[in-house]
N, CA and C atoms as an extended XYZ file, in Angstrom:
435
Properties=species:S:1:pos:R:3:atomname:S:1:resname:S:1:resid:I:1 pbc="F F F"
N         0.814       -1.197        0.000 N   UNK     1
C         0.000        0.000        0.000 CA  UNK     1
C         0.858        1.263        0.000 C   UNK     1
N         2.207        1.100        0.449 N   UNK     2
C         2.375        2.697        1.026 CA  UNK     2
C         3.483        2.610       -0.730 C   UNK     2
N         3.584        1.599       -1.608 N   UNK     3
C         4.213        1.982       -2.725 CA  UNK     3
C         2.959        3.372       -3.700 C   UNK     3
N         1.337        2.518       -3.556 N   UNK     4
C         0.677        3.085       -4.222 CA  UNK     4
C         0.166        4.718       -3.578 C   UNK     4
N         0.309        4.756       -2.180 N   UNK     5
C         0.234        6.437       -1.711 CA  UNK     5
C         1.428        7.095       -2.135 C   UNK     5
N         2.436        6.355       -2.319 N   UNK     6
C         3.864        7.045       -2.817 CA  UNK     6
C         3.691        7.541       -4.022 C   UNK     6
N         2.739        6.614       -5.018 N   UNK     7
C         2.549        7.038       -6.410 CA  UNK     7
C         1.484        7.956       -6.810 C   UNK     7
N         0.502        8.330       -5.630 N   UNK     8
C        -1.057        9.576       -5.647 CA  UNK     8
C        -0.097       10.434       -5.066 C   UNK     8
N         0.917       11.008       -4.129 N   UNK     9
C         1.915       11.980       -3.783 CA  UNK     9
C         2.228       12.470       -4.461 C   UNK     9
N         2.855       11.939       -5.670 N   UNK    10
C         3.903       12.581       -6.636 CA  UNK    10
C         2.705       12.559       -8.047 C   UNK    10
N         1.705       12.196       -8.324 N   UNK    11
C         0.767       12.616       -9.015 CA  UNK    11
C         0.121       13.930       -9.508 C   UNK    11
N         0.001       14.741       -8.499 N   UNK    12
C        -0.379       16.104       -9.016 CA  UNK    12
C         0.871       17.012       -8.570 C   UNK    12
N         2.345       16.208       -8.551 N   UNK    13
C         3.574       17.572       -8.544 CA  UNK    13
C         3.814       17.682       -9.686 C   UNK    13
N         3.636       16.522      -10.755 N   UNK    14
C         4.392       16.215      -12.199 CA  UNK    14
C         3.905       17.525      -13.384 C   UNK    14
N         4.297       17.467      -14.530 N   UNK    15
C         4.058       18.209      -15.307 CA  UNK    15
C         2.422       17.767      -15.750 C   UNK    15
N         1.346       17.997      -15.822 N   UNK    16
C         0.089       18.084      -15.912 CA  UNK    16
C         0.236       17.733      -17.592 C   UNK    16
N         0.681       18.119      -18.350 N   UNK    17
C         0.241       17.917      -20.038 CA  UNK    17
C         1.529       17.230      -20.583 C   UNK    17
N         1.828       15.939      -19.826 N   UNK    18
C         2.970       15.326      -20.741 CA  UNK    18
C         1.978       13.616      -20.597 C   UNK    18
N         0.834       13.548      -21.467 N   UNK    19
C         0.629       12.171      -20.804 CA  UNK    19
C         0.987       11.519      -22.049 C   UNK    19
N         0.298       11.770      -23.441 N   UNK    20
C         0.724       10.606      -24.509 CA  UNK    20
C         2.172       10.782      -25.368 C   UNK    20
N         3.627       10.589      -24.770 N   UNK    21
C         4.317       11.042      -25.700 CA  UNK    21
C         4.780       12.122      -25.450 C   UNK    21
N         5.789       12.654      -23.998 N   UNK    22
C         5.813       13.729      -23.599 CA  UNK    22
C         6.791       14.522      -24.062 C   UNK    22
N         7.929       13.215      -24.492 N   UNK    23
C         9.328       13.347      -24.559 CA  UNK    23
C         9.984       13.201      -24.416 C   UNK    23
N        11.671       12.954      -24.118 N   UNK    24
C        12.187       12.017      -23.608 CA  UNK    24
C        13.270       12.890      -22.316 C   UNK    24
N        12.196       14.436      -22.395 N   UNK    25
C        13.255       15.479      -21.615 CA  UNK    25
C        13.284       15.255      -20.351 C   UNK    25
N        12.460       14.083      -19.574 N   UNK    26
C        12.425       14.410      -18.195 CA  UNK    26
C        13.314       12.725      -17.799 C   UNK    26
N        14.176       12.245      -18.965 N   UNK    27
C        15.024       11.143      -18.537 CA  UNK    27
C        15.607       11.045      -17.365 C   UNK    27
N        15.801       11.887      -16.767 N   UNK    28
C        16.562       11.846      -15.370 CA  UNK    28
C        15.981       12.296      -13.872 C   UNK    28
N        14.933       11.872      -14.206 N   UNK    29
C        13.968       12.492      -13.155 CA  UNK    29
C        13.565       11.181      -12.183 C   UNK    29
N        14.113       10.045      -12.882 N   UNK    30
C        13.761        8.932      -11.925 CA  UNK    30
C        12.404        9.094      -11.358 C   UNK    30
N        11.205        8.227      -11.918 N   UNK    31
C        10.114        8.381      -10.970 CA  UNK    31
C        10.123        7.068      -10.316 C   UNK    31
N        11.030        5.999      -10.252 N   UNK    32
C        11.343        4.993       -9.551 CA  UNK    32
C        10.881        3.675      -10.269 C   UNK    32
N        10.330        3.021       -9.812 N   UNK    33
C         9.951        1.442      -10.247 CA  UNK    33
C         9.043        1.786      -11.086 C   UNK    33
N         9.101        1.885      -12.627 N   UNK    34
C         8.198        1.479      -13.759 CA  UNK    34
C         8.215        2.719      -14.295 C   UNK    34
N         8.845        3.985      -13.765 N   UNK    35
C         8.643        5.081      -14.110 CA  UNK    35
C         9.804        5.193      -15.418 C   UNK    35
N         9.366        6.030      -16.404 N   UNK    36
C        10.356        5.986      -17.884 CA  UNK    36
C        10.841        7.347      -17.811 C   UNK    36
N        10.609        7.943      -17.271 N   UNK    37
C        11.110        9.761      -17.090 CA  UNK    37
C        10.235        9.958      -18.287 C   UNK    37
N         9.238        9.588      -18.396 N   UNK    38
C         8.596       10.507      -20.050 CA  UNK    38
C         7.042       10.960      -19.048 C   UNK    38
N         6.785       11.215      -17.952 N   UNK    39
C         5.940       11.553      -17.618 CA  UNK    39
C         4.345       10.646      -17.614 C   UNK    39
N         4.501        9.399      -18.245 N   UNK    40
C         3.356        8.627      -18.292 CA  UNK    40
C         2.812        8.442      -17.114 C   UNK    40
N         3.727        8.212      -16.067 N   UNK    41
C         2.870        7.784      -14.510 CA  UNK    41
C         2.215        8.776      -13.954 C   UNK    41
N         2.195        9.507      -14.597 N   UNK    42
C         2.021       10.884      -13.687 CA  UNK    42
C         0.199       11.130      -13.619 C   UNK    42
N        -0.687       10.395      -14.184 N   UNK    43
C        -1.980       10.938      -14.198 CA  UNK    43
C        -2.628       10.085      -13.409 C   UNK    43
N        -3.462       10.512      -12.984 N   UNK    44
C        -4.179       10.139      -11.856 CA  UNK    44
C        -5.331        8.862      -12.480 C   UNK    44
N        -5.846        9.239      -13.704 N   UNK    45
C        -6.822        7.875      -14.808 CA  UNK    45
C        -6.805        7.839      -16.015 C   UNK    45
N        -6.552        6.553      -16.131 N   UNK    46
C        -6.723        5.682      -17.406 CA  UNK    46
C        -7.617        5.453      -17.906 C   UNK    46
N        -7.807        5.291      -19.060 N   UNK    47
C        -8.771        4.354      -19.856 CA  UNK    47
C        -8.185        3.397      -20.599 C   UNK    47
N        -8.605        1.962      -20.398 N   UNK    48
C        -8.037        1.039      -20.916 CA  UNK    48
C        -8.803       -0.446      -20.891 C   UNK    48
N        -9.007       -0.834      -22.474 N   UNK    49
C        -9.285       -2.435      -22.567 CA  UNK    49
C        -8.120       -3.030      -22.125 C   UNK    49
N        -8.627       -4.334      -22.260 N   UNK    50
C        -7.759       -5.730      -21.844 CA  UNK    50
C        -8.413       -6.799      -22.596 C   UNK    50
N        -7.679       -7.713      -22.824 N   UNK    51
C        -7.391       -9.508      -22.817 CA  UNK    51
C        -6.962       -9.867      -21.524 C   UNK    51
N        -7.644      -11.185      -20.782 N   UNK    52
C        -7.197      -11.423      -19.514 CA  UNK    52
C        -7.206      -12.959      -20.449 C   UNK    52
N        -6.424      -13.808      -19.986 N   UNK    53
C        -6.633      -15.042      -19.963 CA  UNK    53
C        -5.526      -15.709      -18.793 C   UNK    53
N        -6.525      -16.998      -18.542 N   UNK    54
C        -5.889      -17.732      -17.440 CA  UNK    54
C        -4.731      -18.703      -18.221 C   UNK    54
N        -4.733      -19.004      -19.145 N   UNK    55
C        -3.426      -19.594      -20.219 CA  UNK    55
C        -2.399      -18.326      -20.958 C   UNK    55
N        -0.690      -18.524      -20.719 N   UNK    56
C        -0.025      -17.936      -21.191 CA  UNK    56
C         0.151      -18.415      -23.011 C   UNK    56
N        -0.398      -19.647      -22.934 N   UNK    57
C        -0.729      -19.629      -24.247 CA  UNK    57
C        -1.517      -18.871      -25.318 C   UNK    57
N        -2.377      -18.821      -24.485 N   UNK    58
C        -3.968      -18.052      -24.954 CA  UNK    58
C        -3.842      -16.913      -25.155 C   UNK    58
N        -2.743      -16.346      -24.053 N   UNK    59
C        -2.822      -14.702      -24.670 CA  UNK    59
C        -1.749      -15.006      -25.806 C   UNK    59
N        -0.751      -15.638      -25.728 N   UNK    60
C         0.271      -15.600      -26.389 CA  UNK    60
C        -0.330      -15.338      -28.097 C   UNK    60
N        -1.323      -16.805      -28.049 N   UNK    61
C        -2.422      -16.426      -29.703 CA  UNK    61
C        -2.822      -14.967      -29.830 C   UNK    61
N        -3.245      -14.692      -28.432 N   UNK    62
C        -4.140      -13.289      -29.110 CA  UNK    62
C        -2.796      -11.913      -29.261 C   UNK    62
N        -1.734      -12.087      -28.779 N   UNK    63
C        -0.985      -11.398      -29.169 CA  UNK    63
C        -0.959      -11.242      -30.482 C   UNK    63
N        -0.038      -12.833      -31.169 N   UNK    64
C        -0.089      -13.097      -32.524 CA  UNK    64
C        -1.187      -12.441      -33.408 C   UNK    64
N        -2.231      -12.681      -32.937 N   UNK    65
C        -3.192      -12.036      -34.035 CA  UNK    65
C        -3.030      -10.443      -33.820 C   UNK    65
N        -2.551       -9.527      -32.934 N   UNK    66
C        -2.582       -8.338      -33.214 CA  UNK    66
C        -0.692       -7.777      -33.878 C   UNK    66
N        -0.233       -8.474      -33.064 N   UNK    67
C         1.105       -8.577      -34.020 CA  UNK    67
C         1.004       -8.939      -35.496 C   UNK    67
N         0.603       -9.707      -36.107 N   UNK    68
C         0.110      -10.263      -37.319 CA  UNK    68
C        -0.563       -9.269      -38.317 C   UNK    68
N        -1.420       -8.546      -37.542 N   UNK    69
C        -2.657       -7.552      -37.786 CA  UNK    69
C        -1.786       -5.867      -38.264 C   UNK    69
N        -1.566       -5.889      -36.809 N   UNK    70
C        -0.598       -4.141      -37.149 CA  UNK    70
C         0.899       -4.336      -36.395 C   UNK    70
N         1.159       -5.165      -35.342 N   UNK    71
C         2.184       -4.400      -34.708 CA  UNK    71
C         3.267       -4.724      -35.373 C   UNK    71
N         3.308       -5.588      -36.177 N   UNK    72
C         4.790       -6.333      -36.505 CA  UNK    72
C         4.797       -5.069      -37.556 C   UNK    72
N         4.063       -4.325      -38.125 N   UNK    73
C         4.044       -3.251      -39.689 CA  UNK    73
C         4.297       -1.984      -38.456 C   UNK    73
N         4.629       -1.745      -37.131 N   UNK    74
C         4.767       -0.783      -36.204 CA  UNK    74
C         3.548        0.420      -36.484 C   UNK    74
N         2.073        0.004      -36.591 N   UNK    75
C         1.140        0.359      -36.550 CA  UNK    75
C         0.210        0.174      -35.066 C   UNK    75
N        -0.021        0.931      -35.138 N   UNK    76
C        -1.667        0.811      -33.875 CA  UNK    76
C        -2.714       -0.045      -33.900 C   UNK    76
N        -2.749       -0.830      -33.085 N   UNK    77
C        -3.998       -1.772      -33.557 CA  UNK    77
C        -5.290       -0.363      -32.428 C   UNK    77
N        -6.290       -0.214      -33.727 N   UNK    78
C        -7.085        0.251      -33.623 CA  UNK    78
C        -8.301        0.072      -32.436 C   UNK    78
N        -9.308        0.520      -31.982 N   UNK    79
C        -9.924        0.400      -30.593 CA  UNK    79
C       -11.114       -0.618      -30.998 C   UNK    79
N       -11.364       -0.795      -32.221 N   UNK    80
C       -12.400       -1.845      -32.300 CA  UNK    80
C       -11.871       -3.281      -32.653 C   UNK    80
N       -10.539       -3.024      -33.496 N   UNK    81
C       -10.167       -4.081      -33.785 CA  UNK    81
C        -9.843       -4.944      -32.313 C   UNK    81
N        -9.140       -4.167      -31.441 N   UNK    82
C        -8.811       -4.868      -30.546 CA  UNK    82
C        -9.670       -5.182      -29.721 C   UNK    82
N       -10.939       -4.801      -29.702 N   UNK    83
C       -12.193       -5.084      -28.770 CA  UNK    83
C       -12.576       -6.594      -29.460 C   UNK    83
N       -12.557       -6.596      -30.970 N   UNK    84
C       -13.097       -8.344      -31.337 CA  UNK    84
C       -12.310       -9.314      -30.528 C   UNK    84
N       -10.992       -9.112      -30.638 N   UNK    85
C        -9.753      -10.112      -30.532 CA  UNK    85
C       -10.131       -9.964      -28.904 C   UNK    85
N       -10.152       -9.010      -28.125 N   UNK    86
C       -10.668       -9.422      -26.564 CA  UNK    86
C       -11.999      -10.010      -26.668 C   UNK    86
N       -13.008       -9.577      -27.055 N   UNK    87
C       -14.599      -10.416      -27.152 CA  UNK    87
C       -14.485      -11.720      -27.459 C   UNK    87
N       -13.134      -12.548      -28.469 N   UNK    88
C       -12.650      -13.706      -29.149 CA  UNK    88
C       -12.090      -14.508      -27.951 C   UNK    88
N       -11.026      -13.772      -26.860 N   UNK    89
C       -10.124      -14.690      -26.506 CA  UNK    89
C       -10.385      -13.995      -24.694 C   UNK    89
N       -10.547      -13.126      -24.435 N   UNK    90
C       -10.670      -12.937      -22.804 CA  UNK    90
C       -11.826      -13.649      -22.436 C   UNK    90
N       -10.673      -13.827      -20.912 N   UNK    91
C       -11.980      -14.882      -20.440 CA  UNK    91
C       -12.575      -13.575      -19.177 C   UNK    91
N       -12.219      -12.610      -19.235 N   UNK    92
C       -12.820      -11.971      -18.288 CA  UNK    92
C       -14.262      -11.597      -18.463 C   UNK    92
N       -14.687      -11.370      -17.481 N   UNK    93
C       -16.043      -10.579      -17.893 CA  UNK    93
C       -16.588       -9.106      -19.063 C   UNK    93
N       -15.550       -8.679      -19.072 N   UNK    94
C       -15.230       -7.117      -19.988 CA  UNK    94
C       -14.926       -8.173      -21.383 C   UNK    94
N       -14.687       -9.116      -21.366 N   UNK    95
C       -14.627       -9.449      -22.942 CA  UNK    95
C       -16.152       -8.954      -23.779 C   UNK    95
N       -16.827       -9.353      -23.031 N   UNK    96
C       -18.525       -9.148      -24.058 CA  UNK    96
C       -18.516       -7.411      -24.258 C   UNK    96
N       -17.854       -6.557      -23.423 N   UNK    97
C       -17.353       -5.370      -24.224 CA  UNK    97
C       -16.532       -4.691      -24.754 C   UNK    97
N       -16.000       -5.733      -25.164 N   UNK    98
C       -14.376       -5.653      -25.999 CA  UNK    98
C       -13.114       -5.150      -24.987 C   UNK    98
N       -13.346       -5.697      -24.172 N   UNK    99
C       -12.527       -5.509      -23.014 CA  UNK    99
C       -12.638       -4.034      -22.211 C   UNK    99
N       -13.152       -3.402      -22.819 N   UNK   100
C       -13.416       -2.189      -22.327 CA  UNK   100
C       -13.689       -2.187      -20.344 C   UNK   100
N       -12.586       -1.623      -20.473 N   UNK   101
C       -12.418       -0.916      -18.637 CA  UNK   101
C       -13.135        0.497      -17.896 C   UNK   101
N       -13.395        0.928      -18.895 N   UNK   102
C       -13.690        2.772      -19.157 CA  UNK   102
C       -12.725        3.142      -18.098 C   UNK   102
N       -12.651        4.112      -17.603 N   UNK   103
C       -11.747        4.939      -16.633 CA  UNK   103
C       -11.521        4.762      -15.420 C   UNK   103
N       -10.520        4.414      -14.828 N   UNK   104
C       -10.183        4.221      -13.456 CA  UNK   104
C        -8.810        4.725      -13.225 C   UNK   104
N        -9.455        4.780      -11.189 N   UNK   105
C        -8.253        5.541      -11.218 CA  UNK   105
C        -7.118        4.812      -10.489 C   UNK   105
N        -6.061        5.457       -9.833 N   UNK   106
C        -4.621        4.904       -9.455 CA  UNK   106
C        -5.034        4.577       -8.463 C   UNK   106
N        -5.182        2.929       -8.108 N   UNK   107
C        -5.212        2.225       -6.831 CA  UNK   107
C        -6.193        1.293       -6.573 C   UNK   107
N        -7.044        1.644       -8.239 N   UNK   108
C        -7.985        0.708       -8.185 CA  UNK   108
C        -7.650       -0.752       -8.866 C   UNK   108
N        -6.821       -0.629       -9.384 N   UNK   109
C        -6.071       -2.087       -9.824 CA  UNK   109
C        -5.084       -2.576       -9.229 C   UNK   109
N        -5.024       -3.757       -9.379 N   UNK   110
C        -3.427       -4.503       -8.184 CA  UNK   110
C        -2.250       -4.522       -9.190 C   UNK   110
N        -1.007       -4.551       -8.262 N   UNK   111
C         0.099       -4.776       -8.719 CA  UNK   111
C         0.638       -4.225      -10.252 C   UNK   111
N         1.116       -5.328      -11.078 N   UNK   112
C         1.415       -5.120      -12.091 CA  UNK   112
C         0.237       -4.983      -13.184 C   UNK   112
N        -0.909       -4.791      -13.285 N   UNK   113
C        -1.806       -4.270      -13.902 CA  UNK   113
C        -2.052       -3.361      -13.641 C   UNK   113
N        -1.674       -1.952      -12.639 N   UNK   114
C        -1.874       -1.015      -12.511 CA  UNK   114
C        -0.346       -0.261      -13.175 C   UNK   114
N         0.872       -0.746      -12.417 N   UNK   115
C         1.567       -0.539      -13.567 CA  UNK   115
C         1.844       -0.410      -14.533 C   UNK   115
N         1.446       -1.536      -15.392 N   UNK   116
C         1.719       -1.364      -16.673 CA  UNK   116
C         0.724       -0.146      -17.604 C   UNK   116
N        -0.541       -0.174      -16.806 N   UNK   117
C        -2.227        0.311      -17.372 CA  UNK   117
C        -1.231        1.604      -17.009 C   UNK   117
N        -0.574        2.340      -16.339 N   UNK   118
C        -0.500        3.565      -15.960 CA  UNK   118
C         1.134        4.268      -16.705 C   UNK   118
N         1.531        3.122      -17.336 N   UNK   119
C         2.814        3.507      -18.108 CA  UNK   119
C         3.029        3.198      -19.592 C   UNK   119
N         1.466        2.876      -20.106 N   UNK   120
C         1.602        2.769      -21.597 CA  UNK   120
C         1.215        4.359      -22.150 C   UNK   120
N         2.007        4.391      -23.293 N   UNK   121
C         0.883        5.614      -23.870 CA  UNK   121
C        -0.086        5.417      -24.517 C   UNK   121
N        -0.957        6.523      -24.613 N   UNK   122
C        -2.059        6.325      -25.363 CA  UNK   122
C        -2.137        5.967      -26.719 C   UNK   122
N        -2.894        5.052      -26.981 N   UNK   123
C        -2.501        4.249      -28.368 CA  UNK   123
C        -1.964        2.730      -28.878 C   UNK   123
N        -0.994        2.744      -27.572 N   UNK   124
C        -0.045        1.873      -27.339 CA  UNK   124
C        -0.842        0.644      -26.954 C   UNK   124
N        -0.545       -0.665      -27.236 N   UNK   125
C        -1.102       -2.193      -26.969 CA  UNK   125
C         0.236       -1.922      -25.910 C   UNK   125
N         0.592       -3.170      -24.807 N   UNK   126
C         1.302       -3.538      -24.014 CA  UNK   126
C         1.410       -4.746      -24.279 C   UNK   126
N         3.099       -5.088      -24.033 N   UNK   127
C         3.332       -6.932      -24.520 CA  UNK   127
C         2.045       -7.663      -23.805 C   UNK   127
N         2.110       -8.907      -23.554 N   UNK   128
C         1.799      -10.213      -22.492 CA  UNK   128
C         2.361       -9.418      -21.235 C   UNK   128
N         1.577       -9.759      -20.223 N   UNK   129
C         2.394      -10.017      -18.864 CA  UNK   129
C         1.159      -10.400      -17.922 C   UNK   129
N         1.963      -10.907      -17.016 N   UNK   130
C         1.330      -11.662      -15.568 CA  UNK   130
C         1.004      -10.895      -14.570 C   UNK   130
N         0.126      -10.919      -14.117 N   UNK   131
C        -0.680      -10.704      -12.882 CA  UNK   131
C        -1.173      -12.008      -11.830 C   UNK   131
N        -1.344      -11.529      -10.527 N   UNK   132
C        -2.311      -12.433      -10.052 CA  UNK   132
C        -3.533      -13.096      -10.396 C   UNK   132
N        -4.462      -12.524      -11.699 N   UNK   133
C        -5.360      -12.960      -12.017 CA  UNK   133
C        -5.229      -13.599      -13.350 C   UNK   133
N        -4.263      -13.604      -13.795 N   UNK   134
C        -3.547      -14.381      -15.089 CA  UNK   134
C        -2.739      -13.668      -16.284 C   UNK   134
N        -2.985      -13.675      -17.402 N   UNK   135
C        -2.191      -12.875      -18.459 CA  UNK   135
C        -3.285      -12.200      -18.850 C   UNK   135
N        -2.289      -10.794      -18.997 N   UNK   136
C        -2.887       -9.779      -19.888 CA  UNK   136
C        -2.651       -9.346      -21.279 C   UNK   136
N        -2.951       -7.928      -21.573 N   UNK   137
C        -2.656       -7.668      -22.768 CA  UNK   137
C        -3.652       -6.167      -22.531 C   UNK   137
N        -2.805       -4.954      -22.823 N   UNK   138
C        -3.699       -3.851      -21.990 CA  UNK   138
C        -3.448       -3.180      -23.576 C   UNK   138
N        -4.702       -2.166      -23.987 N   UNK   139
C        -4.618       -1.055      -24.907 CA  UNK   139
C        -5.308        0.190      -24.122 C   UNK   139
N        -4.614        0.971      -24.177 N   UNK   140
C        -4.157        2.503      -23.394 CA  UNK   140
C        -5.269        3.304      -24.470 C   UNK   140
N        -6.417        3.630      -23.773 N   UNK   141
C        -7.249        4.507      -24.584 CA  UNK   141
C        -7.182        5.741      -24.346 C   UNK   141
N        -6.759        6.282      -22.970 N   UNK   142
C        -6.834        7.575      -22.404 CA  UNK   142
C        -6.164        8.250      -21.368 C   UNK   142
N        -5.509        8.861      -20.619 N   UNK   143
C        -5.668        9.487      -19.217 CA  UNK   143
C        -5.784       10.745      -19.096 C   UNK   143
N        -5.899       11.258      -17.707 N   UNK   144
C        -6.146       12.404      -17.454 CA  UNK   144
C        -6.224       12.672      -15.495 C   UNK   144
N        -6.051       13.344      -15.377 N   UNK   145
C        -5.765       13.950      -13.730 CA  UNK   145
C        -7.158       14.936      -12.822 C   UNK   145
């Protein structure tokens, strides 16, 4: 707990308008564990779908199909496309709305799903990775403070 009050502290000191793509000027600013110095951690909510699956296989496919799709061409996989491929392969409940999370804020997710949800930019898919509740796969629709 006292990592995630450490991270609402330093939330409204940061630069307010560096969330998608800020720059790479604040490299040395160390915001600590997960922080890129580009200002991404810094907003208080996200918006963001997901793929959850309880097989690292399973996401591993649904990667493939968006790698396959746009990322391997270093394109954006788009907000609907990636809502089928979650409606296809998450087993979470948010699959029947294309994974759609709508907006939340810092502390309402555990561990490394709040991490990662709070250090992609907007636009951006996020590799595979593990959580306590299985594998993900996060697309960064929004934030704001």
């Amino acid at each position: 707990m006292g990592k995630d009050s450490k991270a609402k502290d330093s939330a409204g000191k940061g630069k307010g308008k560096q969330p998608a793509g800020g720059g790479d000027d604040g490299g040395s600013k160390g915001k600590g564990k997960g922080g890129k110095g580009d200002g991404l951690g810094t907003c208080t909510y996200v918006k963001a779908r997901h793929i959850l699956c309880e097989k690292q296989g399973k996401i591993n496919e649904a990667y493939k199909k968006l790698q396959d799709g746009w990322l391997s061409n270093g394109d954006k996989v788009p907000p609907a496309e990636f809502a089928k491929i979650a409606a296809e392969y998450s087993e979470c409940p948010s699959g029947k709305k294309g994974g759609d999370l709508g907006w939340f804020p810092r502390g309402k997710m555990a561990g490394p799903f709040q991490e990662v949800a709070f250090n992609t930019p907007v636009g951006v898919t996020s590799a595979p990775f593990k959580s306590t509740h299985g594998y993900h796969i996060i697309l960064s629709e929004g934030r704001k403070n």
